[in-house]
Tab-separated table of C-alpha atoms in Angstrom:
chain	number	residue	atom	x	y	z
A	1	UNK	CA	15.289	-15.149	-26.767
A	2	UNK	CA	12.283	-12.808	-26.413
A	3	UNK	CA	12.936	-12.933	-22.454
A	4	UNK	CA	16.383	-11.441	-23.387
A	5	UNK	CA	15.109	-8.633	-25.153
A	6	UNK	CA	12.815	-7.868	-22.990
A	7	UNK	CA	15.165	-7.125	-20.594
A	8	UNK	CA	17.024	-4.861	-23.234
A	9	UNK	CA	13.916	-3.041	-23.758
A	10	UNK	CA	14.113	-2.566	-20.311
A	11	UNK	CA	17.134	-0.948	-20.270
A	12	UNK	CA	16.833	0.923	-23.512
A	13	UNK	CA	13.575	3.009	-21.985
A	14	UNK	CA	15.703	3.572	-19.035
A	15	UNK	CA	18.581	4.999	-21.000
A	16	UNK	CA	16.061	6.863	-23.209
A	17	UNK	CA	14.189	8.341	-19.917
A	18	UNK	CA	17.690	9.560	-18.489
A	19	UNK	CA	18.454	11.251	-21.894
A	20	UNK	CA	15.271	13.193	-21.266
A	21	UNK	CA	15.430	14.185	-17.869
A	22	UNK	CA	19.777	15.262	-19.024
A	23	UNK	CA	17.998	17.182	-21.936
A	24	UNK	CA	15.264	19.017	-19.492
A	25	UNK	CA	17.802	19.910	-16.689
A	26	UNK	CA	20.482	21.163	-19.107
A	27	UNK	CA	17.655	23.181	-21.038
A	28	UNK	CA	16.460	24.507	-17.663
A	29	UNK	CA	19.727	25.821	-16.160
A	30	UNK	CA	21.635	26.570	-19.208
A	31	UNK	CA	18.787	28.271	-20.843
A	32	UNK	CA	15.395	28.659	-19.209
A	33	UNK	CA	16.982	29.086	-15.566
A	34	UNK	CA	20.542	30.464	-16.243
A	35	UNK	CA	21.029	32.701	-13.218
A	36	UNK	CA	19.875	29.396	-10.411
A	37	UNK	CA	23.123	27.782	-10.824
A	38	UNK	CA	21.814	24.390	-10.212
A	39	UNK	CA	23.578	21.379	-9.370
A	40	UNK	CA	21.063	18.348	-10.240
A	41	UNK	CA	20.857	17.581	-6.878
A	42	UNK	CA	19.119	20.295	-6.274
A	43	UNK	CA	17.539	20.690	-9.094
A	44	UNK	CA	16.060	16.903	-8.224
A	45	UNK	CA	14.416	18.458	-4.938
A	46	UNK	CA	11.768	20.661	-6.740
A	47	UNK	CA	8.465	18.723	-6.213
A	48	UNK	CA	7.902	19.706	-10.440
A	49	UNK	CA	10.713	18.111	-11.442
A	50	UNK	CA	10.721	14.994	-9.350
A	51	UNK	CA	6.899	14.630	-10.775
A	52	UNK	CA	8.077	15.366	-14.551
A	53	UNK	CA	11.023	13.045	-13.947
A	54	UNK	CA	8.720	10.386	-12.472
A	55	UNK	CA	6.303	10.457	-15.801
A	56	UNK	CA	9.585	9.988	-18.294
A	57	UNK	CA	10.464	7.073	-16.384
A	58	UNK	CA	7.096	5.843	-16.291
A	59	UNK	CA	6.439	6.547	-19.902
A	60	UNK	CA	9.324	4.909	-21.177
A	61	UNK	CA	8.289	1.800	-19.246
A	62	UNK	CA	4.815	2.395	-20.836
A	63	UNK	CA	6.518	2.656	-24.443
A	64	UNK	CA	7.855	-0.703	-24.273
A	65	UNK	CA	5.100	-2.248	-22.678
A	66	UNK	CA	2.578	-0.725	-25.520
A	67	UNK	CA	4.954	-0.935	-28.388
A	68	UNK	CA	6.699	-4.271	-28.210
A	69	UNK	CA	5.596	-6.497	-25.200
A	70	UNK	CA	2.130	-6.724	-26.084
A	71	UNK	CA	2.598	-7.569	-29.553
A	72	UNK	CA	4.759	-11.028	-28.727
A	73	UNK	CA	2.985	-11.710	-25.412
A	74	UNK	CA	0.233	-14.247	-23.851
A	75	UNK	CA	-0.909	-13.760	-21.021
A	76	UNK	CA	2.230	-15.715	-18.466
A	77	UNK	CA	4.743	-14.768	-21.023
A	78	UNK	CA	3.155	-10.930	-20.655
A	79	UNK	CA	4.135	-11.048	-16.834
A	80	UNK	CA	7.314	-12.401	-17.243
A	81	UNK	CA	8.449	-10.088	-19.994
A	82	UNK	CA	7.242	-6.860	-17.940
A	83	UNK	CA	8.665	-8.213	-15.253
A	84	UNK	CA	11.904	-8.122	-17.336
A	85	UNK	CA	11.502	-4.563	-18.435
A	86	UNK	CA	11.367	-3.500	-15.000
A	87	UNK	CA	14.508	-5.244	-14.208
A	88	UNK	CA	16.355	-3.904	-17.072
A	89	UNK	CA	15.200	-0.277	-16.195
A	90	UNK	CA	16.027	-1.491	-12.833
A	91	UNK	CA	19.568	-2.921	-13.607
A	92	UNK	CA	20.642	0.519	-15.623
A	93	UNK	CA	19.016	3.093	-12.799
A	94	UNK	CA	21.359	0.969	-10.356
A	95	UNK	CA	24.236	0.878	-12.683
A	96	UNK	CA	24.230	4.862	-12.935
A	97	UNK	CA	23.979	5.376	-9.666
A	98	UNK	CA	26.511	3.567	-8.593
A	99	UNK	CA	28.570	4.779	-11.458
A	100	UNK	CA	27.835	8.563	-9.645
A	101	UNK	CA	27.789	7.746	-5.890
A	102	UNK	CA	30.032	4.454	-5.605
A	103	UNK	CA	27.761	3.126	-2.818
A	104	UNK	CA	24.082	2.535	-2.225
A	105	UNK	CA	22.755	0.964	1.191
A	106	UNK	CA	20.985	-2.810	0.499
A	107	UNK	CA	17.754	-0.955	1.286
A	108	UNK	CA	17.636	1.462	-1.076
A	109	UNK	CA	18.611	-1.085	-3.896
A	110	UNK	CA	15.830	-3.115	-2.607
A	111	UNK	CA	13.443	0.062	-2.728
A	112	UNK	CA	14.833	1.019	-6.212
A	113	UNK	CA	14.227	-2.284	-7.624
A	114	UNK	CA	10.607	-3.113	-6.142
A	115	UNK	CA	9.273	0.583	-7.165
A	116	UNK	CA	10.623	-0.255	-10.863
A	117	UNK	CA	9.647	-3.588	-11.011
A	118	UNK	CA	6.346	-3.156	-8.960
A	119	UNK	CA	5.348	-0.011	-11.467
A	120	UNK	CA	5.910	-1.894	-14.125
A	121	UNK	CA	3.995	-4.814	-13.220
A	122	UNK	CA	1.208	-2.762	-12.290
A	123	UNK	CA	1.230	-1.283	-15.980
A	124	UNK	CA	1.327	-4.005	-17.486
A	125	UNK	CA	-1.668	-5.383	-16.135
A	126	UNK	CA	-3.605	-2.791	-16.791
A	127	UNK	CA	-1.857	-2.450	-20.526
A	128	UNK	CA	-2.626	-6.030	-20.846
A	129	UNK	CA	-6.174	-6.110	-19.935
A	130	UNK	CA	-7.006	-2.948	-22.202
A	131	UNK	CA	-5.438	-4.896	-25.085
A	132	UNK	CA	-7.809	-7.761	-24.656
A	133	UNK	CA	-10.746	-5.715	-23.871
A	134	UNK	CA	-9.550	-3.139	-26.525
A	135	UNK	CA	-9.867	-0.341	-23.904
A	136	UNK	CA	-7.144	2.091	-24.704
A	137	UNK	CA	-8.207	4.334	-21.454
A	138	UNK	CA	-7.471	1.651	-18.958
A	139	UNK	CA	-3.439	1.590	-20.291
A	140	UNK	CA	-3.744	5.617	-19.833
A	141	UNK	CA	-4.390	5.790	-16.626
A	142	UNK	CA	-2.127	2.634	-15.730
A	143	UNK	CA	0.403	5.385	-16.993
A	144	UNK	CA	-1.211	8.319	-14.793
A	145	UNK	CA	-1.433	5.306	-11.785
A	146	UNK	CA	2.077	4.617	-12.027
A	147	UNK	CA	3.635	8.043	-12.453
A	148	UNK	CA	1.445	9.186	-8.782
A	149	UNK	CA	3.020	5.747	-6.823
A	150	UNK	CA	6.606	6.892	-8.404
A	151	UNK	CA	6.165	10.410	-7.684
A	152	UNK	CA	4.638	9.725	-3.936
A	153	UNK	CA	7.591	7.397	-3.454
A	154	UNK	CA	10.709	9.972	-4.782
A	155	UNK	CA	8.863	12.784	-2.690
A	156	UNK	CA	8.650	10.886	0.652
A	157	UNK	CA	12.332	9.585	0.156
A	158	UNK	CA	13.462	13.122	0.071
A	159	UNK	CA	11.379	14.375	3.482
A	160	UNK	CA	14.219	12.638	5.825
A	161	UNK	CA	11.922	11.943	8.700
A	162	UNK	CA	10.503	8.888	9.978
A	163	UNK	CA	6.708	8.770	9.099
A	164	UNK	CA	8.014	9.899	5.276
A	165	UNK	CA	10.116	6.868	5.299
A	166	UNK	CA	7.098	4.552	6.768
A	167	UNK	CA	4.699	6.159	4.103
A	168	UNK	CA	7.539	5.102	1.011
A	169	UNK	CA	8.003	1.758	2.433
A	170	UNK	CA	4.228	1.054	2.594
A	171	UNK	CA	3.841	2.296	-0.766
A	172	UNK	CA	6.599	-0.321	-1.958
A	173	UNK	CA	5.308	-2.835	-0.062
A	174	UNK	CA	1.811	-2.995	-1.750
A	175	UNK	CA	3.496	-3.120	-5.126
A	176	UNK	CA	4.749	-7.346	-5.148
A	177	UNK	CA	1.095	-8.133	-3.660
A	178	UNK	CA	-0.671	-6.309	-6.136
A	179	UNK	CA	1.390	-7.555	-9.088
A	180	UNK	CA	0.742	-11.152	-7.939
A	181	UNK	CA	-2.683	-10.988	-7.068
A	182	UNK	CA	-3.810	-9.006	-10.253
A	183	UNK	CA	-1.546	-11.368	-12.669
A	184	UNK	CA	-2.654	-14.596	-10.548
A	185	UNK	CA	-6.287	-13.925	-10.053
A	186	UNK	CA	-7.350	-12.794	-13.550
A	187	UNK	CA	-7.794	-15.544	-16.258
């Protein structure tokens, strides 16, 4: 049962981070920003914005992990249950973009869903370790960690050209052998 609502937790901090970043973009354009006009695509583009909307999803994850995982985890079940909350945040991300473009490319879902997972993960760890050690700082920066690799990763996405694209996929690629080797490795 607690696998299962990890998952939801997953989800909710993914529908908590998109009420956020809905509340921030209609406060800037309506109110802060009238005159720009701003469709949210555009409004997406502006390096602030991507890094701001980076740290809410990051923080949310961070929440969850804080708040409820590490209160009903040991050490495997800690893995699997972050591992859950990044596939809930995952499953919801996908499920609203889908619900806004109708059609994603494989890859992308793949990226999507190995940045979300892999941050997550990585948090944890960190979260994890700082609760046993009772180290608050390391679960700070896990935060600060995981908000640069998101941001990095949203920014190169967006720079359409071929060594951007590289960069984004090398970032992702770190994130499953990191996870595993700092979850396996540490007893």
């Amino acid at each position: 049962m607690q696998k299962l609502e990890s998952f939801f937790w997953g989800v909710i901090a993914a529908g908590g981070a998109v009420v956020f970043q809905f509340i921030f973009f209609l406060a800037t354009t309506n109110f802060i920003v009238p005159e720009a006009k701003l469709s949210f695509d555009q409004f997406y583009v502006i390096p602030v914005v991507i890094m701001l909307f980076a740290f809410l999803e990051e923080f949310f994850k961070y929440l969850m992990l804080t708040q409820r995982i590490t209160s009903i985890s040991t050490r495997p079940a800690f893995f699997i249950n972050a591992f859950l909350i990044g596939l809930g945040f995952f499953a919801l991300e996908l499920t609203s973009i889908l619900a806004n473009a109708g059609t994603l490319e494989i890859q992308k879902i793949f990226e999507i869903a190995i940045l979300h997972l892999g941050t997550t993960l990585l948090m944890g760890y960190f979260i994890f370790e700082a609760k046993k050690s009772s180290r608050l700082g390391g679960a700070f920066y896990s935060l600060l960690l995981a908000t640069s690799l998101h941001f990095s990763f949203n920014w190169l996405t967006l720079q359409a050209s071929p060594l951007s694209g590289s960069l984004a996929i090398l970032i992702l690629s770190l994130f499953p052998f990191l996870a595993f080797k700092l979850f396996a490795t540490k007893k």
